[in-house]
XYZ file of C-alpha atoms in Angstrom:
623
model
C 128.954 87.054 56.252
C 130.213 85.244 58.905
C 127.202 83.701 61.818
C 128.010 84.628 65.440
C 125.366 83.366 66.925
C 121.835 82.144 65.379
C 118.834 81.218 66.951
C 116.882 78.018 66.888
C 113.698 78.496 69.134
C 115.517 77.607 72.632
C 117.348 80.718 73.570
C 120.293 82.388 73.048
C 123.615 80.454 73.988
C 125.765 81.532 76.723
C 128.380 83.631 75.631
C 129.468 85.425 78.317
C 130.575 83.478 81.740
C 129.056 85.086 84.952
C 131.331 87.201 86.701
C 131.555 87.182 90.835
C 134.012 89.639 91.315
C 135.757 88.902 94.693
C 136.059 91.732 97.126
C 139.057 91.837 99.905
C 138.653 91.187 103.364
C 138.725 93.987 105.540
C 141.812 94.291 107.955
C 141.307 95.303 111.405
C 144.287 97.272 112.382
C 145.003 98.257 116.348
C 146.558 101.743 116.692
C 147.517 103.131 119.505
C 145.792 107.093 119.737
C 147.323 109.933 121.907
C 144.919 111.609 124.085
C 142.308 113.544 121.918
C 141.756 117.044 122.489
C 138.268 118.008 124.211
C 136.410 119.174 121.105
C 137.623 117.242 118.292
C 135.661 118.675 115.005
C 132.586 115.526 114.573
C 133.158 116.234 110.541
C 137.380 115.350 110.690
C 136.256 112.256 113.422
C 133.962 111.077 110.482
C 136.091 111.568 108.185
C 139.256 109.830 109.538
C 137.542 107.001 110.768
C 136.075 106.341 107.132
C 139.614 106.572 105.533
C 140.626 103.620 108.014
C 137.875 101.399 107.253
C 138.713 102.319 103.445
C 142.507 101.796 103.576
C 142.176 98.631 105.887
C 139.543 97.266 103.082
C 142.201 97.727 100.590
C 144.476 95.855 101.649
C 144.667 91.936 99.617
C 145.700 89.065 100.703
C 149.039 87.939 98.891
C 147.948 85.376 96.143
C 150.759 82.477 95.173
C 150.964 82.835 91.330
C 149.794 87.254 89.963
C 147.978 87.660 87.176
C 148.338 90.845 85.581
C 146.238 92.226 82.153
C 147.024 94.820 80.494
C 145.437 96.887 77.034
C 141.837 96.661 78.300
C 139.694 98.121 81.396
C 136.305 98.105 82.639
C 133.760 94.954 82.328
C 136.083 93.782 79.516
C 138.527 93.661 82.179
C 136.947 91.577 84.884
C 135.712 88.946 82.070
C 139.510 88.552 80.554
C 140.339 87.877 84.363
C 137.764 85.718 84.933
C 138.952 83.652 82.548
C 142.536 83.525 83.570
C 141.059 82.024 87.022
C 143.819 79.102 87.859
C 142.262 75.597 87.297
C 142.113 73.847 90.443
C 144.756 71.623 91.756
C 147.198 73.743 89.926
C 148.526 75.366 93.377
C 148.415 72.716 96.020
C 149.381 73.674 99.820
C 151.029 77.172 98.509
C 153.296 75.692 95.689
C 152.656 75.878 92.116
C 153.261 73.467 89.576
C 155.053 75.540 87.188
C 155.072 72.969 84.426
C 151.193 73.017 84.386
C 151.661 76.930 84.824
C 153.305 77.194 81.344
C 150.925 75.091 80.028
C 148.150 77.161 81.072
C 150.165 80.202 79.686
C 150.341 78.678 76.469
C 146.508 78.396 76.572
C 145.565 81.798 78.187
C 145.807 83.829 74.915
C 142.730 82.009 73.570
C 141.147 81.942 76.909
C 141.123 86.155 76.761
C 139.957 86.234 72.991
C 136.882 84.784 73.872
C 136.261 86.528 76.798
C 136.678 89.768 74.968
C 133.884 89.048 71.653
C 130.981 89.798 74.083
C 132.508 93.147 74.487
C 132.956 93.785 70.668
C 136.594 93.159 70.047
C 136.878 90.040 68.077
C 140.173 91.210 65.765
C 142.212 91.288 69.443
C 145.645 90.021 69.818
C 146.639 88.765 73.009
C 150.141 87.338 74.200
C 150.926 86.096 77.360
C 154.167 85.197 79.552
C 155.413 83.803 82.355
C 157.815 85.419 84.663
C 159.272 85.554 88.233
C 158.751 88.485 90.524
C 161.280 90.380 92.451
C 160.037 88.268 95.386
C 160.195 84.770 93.346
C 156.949 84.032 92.816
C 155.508 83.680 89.672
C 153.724 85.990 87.407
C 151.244 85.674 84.322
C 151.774 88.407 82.073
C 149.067 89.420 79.219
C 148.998 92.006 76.901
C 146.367 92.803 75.050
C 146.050 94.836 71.631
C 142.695 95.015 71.338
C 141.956 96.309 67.932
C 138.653 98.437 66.536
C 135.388 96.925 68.047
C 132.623 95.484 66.101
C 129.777 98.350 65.671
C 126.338 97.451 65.009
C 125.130 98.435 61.583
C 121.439 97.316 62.019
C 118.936 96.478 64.882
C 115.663 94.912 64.282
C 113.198 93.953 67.189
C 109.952 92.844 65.551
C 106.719 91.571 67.848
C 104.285 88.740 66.747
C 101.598 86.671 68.468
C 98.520 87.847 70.810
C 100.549 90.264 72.467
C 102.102 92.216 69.699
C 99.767 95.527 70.027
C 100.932 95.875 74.063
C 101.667 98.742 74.807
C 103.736 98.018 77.604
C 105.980 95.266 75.474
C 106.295 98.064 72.581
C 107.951 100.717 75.246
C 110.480 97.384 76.225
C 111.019 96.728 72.556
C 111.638 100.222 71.949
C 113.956 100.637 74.464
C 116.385 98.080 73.483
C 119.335 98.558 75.060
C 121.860 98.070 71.687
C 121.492 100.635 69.262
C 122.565 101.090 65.864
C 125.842 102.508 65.998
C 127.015 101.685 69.111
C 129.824 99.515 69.831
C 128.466 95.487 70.227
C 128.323 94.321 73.781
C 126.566 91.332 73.960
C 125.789 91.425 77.806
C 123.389 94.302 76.836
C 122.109 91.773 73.976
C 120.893 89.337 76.638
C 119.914 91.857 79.031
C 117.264 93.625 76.311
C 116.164 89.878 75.185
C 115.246 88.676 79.110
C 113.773 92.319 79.861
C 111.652 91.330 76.882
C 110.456 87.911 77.834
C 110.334 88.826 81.349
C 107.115 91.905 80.056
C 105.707 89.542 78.296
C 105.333 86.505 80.824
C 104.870 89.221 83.471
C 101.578 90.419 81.047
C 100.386 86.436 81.004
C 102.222 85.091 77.624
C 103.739 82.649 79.103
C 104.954 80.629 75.789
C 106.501 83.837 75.029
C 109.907 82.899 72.968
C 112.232 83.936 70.146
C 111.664 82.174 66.790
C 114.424 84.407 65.522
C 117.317 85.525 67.485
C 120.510 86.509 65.399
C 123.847 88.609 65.867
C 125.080 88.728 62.383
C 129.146 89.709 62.258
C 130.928 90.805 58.736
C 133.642 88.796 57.459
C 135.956 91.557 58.482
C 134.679 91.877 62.034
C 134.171 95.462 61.981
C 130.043 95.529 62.153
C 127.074 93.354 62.939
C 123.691 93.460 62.283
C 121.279 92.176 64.438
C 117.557 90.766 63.959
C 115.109 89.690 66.522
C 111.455 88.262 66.392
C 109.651 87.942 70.114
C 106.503 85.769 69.460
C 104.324 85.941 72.475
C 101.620 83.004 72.120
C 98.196 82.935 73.438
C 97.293 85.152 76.959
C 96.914 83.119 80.082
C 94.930 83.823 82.777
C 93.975 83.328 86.095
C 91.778 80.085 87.425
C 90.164 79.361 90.360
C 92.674 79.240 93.855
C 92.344 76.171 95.575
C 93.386 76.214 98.928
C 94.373 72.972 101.137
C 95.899 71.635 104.283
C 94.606 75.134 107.109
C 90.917 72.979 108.155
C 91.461 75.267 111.341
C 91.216 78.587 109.433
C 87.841 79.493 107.684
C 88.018 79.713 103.872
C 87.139 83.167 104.097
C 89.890 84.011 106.042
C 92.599 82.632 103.919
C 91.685 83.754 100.552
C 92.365 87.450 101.974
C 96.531 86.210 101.434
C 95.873 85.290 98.027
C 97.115 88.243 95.659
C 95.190 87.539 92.612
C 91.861 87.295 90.994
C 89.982 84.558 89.232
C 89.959 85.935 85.973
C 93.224 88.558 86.065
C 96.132 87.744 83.683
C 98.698 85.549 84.660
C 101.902 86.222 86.308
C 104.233 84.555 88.363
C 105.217 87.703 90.298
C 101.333 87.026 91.562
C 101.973 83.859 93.031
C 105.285 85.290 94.440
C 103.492 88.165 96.369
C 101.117 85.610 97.315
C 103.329 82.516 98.788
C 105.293 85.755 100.745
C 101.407 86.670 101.858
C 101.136 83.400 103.075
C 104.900 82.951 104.647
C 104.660 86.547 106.404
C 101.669 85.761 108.256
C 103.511 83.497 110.726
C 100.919 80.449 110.674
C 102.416 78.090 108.435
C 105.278 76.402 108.570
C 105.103 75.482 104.779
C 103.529 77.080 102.191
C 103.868 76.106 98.505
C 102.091 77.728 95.074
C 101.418 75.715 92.453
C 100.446 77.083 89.308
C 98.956 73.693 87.400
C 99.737 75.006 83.684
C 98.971 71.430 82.461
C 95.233 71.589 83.554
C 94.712 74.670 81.968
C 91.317 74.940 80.313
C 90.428 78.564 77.899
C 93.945 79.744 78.832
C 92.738 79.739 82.774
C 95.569 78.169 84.538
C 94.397 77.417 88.061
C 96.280 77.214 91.221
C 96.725 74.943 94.337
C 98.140 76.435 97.333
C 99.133 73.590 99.448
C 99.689 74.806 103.571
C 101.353 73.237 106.508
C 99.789 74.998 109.399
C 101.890 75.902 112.533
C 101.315 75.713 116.036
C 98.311 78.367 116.875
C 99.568 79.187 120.599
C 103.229 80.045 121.447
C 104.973 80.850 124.948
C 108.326 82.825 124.330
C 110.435 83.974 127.812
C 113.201 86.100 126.808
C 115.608 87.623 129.035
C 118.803 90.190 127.631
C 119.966 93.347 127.886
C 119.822 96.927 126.417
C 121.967 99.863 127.524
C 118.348 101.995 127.430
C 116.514 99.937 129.861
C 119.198 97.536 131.287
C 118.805 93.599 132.205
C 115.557 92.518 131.168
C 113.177 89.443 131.211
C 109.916 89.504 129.348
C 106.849 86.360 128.739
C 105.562 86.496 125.714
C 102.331 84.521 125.006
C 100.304 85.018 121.128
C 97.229 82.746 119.721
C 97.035 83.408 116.093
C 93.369 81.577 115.473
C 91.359 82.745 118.514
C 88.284 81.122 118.447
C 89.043 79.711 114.994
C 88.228 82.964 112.942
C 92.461 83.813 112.352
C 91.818 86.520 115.346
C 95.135 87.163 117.481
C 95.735 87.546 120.775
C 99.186 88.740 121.627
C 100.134 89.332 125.556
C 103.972 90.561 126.340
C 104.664 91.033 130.475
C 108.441 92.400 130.568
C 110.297 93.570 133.549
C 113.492 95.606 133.187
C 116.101 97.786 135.499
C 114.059 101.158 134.245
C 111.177 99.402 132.689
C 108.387 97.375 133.790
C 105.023 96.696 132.153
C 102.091 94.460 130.655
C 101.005 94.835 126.770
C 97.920 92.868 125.512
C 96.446 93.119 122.087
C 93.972 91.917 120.241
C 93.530 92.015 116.638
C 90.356 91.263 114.247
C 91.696 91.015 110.742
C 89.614 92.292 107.940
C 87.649 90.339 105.491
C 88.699 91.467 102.533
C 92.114 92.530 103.061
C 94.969 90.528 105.058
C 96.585 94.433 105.951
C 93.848 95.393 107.188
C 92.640 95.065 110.916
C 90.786 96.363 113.899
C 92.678 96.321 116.807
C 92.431 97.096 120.637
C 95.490 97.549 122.965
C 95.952 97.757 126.631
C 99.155 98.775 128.009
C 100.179 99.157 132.032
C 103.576 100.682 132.093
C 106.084 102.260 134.714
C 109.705 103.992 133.562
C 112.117 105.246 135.982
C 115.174 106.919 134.123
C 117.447 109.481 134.963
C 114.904 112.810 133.434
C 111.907 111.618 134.629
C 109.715 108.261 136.427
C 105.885 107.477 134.904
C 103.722 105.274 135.559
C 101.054 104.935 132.093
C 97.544 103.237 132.008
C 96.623 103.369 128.081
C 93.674 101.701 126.000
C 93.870 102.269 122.128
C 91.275 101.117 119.497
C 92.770 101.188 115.977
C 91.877 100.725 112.440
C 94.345 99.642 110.246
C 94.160 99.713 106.676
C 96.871 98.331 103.623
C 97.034 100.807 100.979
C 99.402 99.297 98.836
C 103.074 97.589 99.327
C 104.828 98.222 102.250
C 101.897 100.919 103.205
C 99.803 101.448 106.278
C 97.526 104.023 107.065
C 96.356 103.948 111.101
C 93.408 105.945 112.446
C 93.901 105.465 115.957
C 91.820 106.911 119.567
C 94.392 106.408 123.058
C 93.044 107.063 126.249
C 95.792 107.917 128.640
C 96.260 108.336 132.750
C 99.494 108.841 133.274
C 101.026 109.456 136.843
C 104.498 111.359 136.915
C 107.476 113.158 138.341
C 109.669 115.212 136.275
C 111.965 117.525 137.572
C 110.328 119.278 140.936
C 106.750 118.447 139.720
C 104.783 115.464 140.719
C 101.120 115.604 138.738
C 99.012 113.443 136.913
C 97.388 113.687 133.444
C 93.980 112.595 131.656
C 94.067 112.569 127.621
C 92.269 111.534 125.049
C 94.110 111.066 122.013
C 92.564 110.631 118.537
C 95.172 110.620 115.896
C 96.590 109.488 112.022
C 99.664 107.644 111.356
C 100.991 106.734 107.609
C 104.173 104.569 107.391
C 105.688 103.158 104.204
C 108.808 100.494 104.287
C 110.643 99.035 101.060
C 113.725 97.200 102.069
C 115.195 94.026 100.852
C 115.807 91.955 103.727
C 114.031 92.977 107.285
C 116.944 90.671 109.123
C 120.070 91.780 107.073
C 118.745 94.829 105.082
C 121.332 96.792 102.124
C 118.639 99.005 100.419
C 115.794 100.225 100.740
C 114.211 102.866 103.248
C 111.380 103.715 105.569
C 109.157 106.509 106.649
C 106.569 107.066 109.594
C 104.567 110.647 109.467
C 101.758 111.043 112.490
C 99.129 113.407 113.576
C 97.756 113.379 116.971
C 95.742 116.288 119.665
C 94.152 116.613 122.446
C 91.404 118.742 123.186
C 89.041 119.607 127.042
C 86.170 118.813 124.597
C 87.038 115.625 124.434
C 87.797 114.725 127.877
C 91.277 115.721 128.562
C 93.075 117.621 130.590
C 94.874 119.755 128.465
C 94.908 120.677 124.266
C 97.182 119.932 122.370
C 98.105 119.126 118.371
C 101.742 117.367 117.447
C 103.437 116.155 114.397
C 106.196 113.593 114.327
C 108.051 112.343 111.677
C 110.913 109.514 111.338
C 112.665 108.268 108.069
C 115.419 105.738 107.841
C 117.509 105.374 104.398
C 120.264 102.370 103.396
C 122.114 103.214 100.392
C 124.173 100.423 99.109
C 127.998 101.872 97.992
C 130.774 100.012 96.487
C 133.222 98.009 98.083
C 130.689 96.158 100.250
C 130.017 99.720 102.225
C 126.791 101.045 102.992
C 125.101 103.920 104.366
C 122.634 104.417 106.514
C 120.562 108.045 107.574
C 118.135 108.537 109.863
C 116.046 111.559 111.091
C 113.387 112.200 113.502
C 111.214 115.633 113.907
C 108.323 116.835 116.129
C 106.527 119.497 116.617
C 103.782 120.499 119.413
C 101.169 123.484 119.792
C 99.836 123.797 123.466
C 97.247 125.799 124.273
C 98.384 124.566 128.301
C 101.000 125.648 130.483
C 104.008 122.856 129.062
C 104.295 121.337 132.432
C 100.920 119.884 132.423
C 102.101 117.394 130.165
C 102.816 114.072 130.834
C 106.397 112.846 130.082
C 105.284 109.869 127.285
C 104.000 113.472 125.181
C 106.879 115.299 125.367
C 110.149 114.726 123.633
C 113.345 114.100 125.127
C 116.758 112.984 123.364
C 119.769 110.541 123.923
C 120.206 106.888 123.982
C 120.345 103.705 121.339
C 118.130 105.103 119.113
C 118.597 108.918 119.281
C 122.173 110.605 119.723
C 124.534 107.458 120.534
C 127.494 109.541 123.418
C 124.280 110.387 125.717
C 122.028 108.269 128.562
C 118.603 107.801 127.119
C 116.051 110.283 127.849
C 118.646 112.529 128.985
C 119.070 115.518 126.770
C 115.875 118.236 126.580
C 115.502 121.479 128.176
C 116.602 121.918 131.992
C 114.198 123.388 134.697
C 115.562 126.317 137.116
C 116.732 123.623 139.259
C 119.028 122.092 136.391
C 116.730 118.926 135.658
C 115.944 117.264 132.610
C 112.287 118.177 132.129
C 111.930 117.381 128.246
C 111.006 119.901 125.215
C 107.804 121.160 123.123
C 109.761 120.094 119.576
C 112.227 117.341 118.539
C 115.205 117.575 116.066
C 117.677 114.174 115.537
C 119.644 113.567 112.467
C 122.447 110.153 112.030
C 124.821 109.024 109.534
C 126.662 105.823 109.836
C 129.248 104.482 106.891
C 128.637 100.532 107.292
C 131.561 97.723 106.256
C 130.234 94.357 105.825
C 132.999 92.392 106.907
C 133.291 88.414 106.066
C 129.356 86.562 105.992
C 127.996 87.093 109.467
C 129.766 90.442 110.935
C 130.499 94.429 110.035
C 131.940 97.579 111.566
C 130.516 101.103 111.095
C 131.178 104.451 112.017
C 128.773 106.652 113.091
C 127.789 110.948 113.647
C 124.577 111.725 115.476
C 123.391 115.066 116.539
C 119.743 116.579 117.702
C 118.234 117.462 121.197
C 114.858 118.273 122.412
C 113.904 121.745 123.007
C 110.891 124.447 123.612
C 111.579 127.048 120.749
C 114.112 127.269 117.433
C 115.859 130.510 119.268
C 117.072 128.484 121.821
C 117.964 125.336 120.110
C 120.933 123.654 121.595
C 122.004 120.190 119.101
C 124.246 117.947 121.133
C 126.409 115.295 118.715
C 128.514 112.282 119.302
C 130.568 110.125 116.997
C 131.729 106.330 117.808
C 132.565 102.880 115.890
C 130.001 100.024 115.770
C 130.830 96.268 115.700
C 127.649 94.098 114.162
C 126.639 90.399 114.300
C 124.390 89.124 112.069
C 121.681 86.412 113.406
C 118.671 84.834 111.324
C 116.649 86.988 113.881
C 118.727 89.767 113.651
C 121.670 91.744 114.031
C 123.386 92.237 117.345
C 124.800 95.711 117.474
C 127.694 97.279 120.256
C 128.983 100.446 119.768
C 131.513 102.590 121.825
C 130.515 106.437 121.238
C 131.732 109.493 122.634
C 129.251 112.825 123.250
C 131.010 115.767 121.557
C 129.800 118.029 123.669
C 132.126 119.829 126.427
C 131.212 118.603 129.693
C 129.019 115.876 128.405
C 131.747 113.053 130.165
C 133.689 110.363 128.390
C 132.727 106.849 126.451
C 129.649 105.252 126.680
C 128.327 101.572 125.459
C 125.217 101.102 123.613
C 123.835 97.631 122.431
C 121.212 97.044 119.986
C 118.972 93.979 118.733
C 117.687 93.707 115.164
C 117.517 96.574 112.224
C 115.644 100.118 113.463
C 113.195 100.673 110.281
């Protein structure tokens, strides 16, 4: 028997280089368009648009010296090529040295052996070549016969130590990922080994390690057996937290960010969640977890958390620009320790073309949990746009409350006076609004996000009972989904619905109830606020219900910047008989800050009628 690899106590060697497999660039490609008929079908728009980004990413950019592999495919593939990557120096300002070229032909068969035994072909015969092109420039040539992989005859995955009887490490042992069999792929080797250690450190064995890690390969390289021993050690747990460098904050207060227990078992996915507790709550400018594993005492590891506090109070003027509301300027002023209890104070005054206003709130966190809060908000708002102009006076008392990751459940009580105009009727309206909101968010990055997804579902009425003017119940719903795809694409779907039951004549209803469509964040073609029913004159007057759907294909396109094309559709309207969905199609163009992404798209309604091209611009990611 010949010994592929055995183990001595400090992990497996590397056998297998990491492979970054580089994607092309994307070329942008002017063409010039006849003039499009009036209703071009949104599906073939779509669909033609996402065929150019796909073709343009296609194309590569001419390399000086082809490598070409042929006999294997897949992840066998992409190693063999990854170790056929040119040594540096060898093409210098375009040219190739062709003498070191040969060389490195000379070497390459040996280079591609190796890189194929993690895949299971170790009885592979490789030859390589160089020649010139039609166009002159070089070529490395390799053929590969690649001969019967190795199969694995025997598997053995045996637990010892404190944590052999865990259940949750005996349903990762006994889902190994190489089975007997199968051909030997070593990446799946190293894969089932971390998943492994990563259980058991996760359940507190944290000198967790292999005493015994062998791939055993026959003489004749045609099977392998392979035997592995995971001995977990002695449980760790959880010390006391020590907290240092916030004097300003009470104790009590900053032990709600901490994500663990005195007592709980150990694991470093703990401290994780809680330096991001820390990091996310926008008072420190440092934070760093330490777990001291040296000081240790009855497998309690204890743990320092060492803060740089921020400044407390922050003024922030801001002016910009957003096709919904036009130029704007806004103040923004936000204490984060009012009167040294970690209460925050956060005041916005913002004036815009069609928006002007003041927002003030004021937050008292909760003892016990840092997602939870009671919160009171006071907002003095006037909108002029083209359906409608209001003028809002609202007070809100919430309680929020953290259910679990990424979850927040919001009982909520607005009082509203809202003065208004829409269409031919000036009134004004009283409500009191007591309502339930649920939202959920998972994505990977809030700046730059490529997975992950979000949803928002709400309850709210209105009853005489309570003091309003009119009754009224409503549902709402919004959810917003990034799919990652190959070829550095991604997709991105959104929806919002609503529903309302009046028990009122509809037009007693103020215009911040009812549910219009159009703009940045609705159907992209269409002025915001502008699609709904019409009144008898022909006005905007907005609708009972609420229906908007949107997929955009997204292209990431070198580090900071990406195109997308886009399909909304949805409207407003009163009853499902007389439902009327407008859509609109465009291309984005997308710059990616550290606070952001700036977004411009060009979109076109799709509608007859509904008039040409029309701008929209975007800050930041919509969850």
């Amino acid at each position: 028997m010949a010994l592929a690899e055995v183990g001595d106590g400090a992990g497996t060697k590397a056998l297998v280089p990491s492979a970054q497999r580089a994607m092309p660039g994307l070329l942008l490609t002017l063409m010039k368009a006849g003039p499009m008929p009036k209703r071009f079908p949104p599906y073939l728009a779509l669909i033609c648009l996402a065929a150019l980004l796909l073709l343009a990413s296609a194309a590569l950019a001419a390399d000086p010296v082809e490598i070409e592999v042929t006999g294997v495919e897949g992840d066998a593939l992409e190693n063999a090529r990854q170790a056929l990557a040119l040594p540096y120096g060898l093409v210098r300002d375009g040219k190739v040295d062709r003498l070191w070229l040969d060389r490195f032909a000379k070497q390459a068969p040996d280079k591609v052996r190796q890189a194929l035994q993690p895949y299971g072909y170790y009885k592979s015969e490789v030859s390589a070549r160089v020649v010139q092109t039609r166009d002159g420039k070089p070529s490395l040539q390799v053929v590969v016969i690649p001969g019967e992989p190795v199969r694995v005859t025997e598997v053995t995955v045996e637990l010892k130590g404190a944590g052999a009887e865990e259940r949750r490490l005996s349903r990762v042992r006994d889902a190994f990922p190489v089975k007997r069999g199968e051909v030997l792929l070593q990446p799946d080797y190293e894969r089932g080994k971390g998943a492994l250690q990563s259980m058991a450190q996760k359940l507190g064995y944290l000198d967790a390690a292999f005493p015994r890690h062998e791939i055993r390969i026959a003489e004749d390289r045609s099977s392998a057996r392979i035997a592995l021993v995971l001995d977990t050690g002695p449980r760790f747990y959880f010390g006391p937290a020590v907290i240092q460098g916030a004097p300003e904050y009470p104790e009590s207060y900053l032990k709600r960010f901490v994500a663990f227990k005195e007592g709980e078992p150990f694991s470093y996915a703990k401290i994780g969640e809680t330096q991001l507790n820390f990091a996310n709550s926008e008072r420190f400018k440092q934070v760093v977890v330490t777990p001291e594993r040296e000081r240790a005492e009855n497998a309690r590891v204890p743990v320092v958390v060492q803060l740089t506090e921020a400044p407390r109070r922050t003024v922030r003027p801001g002016i910009g620009y957003g096709t919904d509301t036009g130029a704007r300027f806004s103040t923004h002023y936000r204490d984060l320790n009012l009167f040294h209890k970690g209460h925050d104070l956060d005041l916005s005054l913002y004036a815009a073309q069609r928006l002007q206003g003041f927002a003030g709130r004021y937050t008292i966190p909760s003892s016990s949990d840092y997602r939870s809060s009671t919160a009171l908000q006071l907002n003095l708002q006037k909108e002029d746009v083209t359906s409608y102009l209001s003028k809002i006076v609202a007070l809100e008392l919430d309680r929020n409350i953290g259910l679990g990751r990424g979850e927040l459940a919001t009982g909520y009580v607005r009082l509203l006076q809202e003065v208004f105009t829409v269409g031919n009727v000036n009134a004004n309206s009283r409500l009191v609004l007591p309502g339930f909101r649920f939202s959920k968010e998972t994505f990977n990055d809030l700046v730059r996000p490529r997975r992950g997804y979000a949803y928002t579902l709400e309850l709210r009425g209105a009853h005489p009972y309570l003091g309003s003017d009119t009754g009224l119940i409503q549902g709402i719903a919004h959810a917003n989904l990034l799919v990652p795809l190959p070829w550095r694409l991604s997709l991105q779907t959104r929806g919002d619905a609503a529903y309302s039951l009046l028990n009122d004549p509809f037009s007693d209803l103020p215009p911040s109830i009812r549910f219009f469509a159009g703009g940045d964040q609705s159907v992209r073609g269409y002025t915001y606020q502008s699609l709904g029913p019409r009144d008898s004159s022909g006005k905007v007057v907005g609708g009972r219900h609420l229906l908007v759907g949107s997929l955009e294909l997204l292209r990431a396109l070198y580090k900071d910047w990406g195109v997308s094309v886009f399909y909304d559709i949805g409207n407003a309207f009163n009853n499902y008989a007389d439902m009327r969905l407008k859509d609109g199609t465009g291309v984005g163009v997308h710059y990616y800050t550290a606070v952001g992404g700036l977004n411009l798209y060009l979109a076109r309604p799709l509608t007859s009628g509904a008039g040409s091209y029309r701008i929209h611009f975007t800050v930041g990611f919509q969850l």
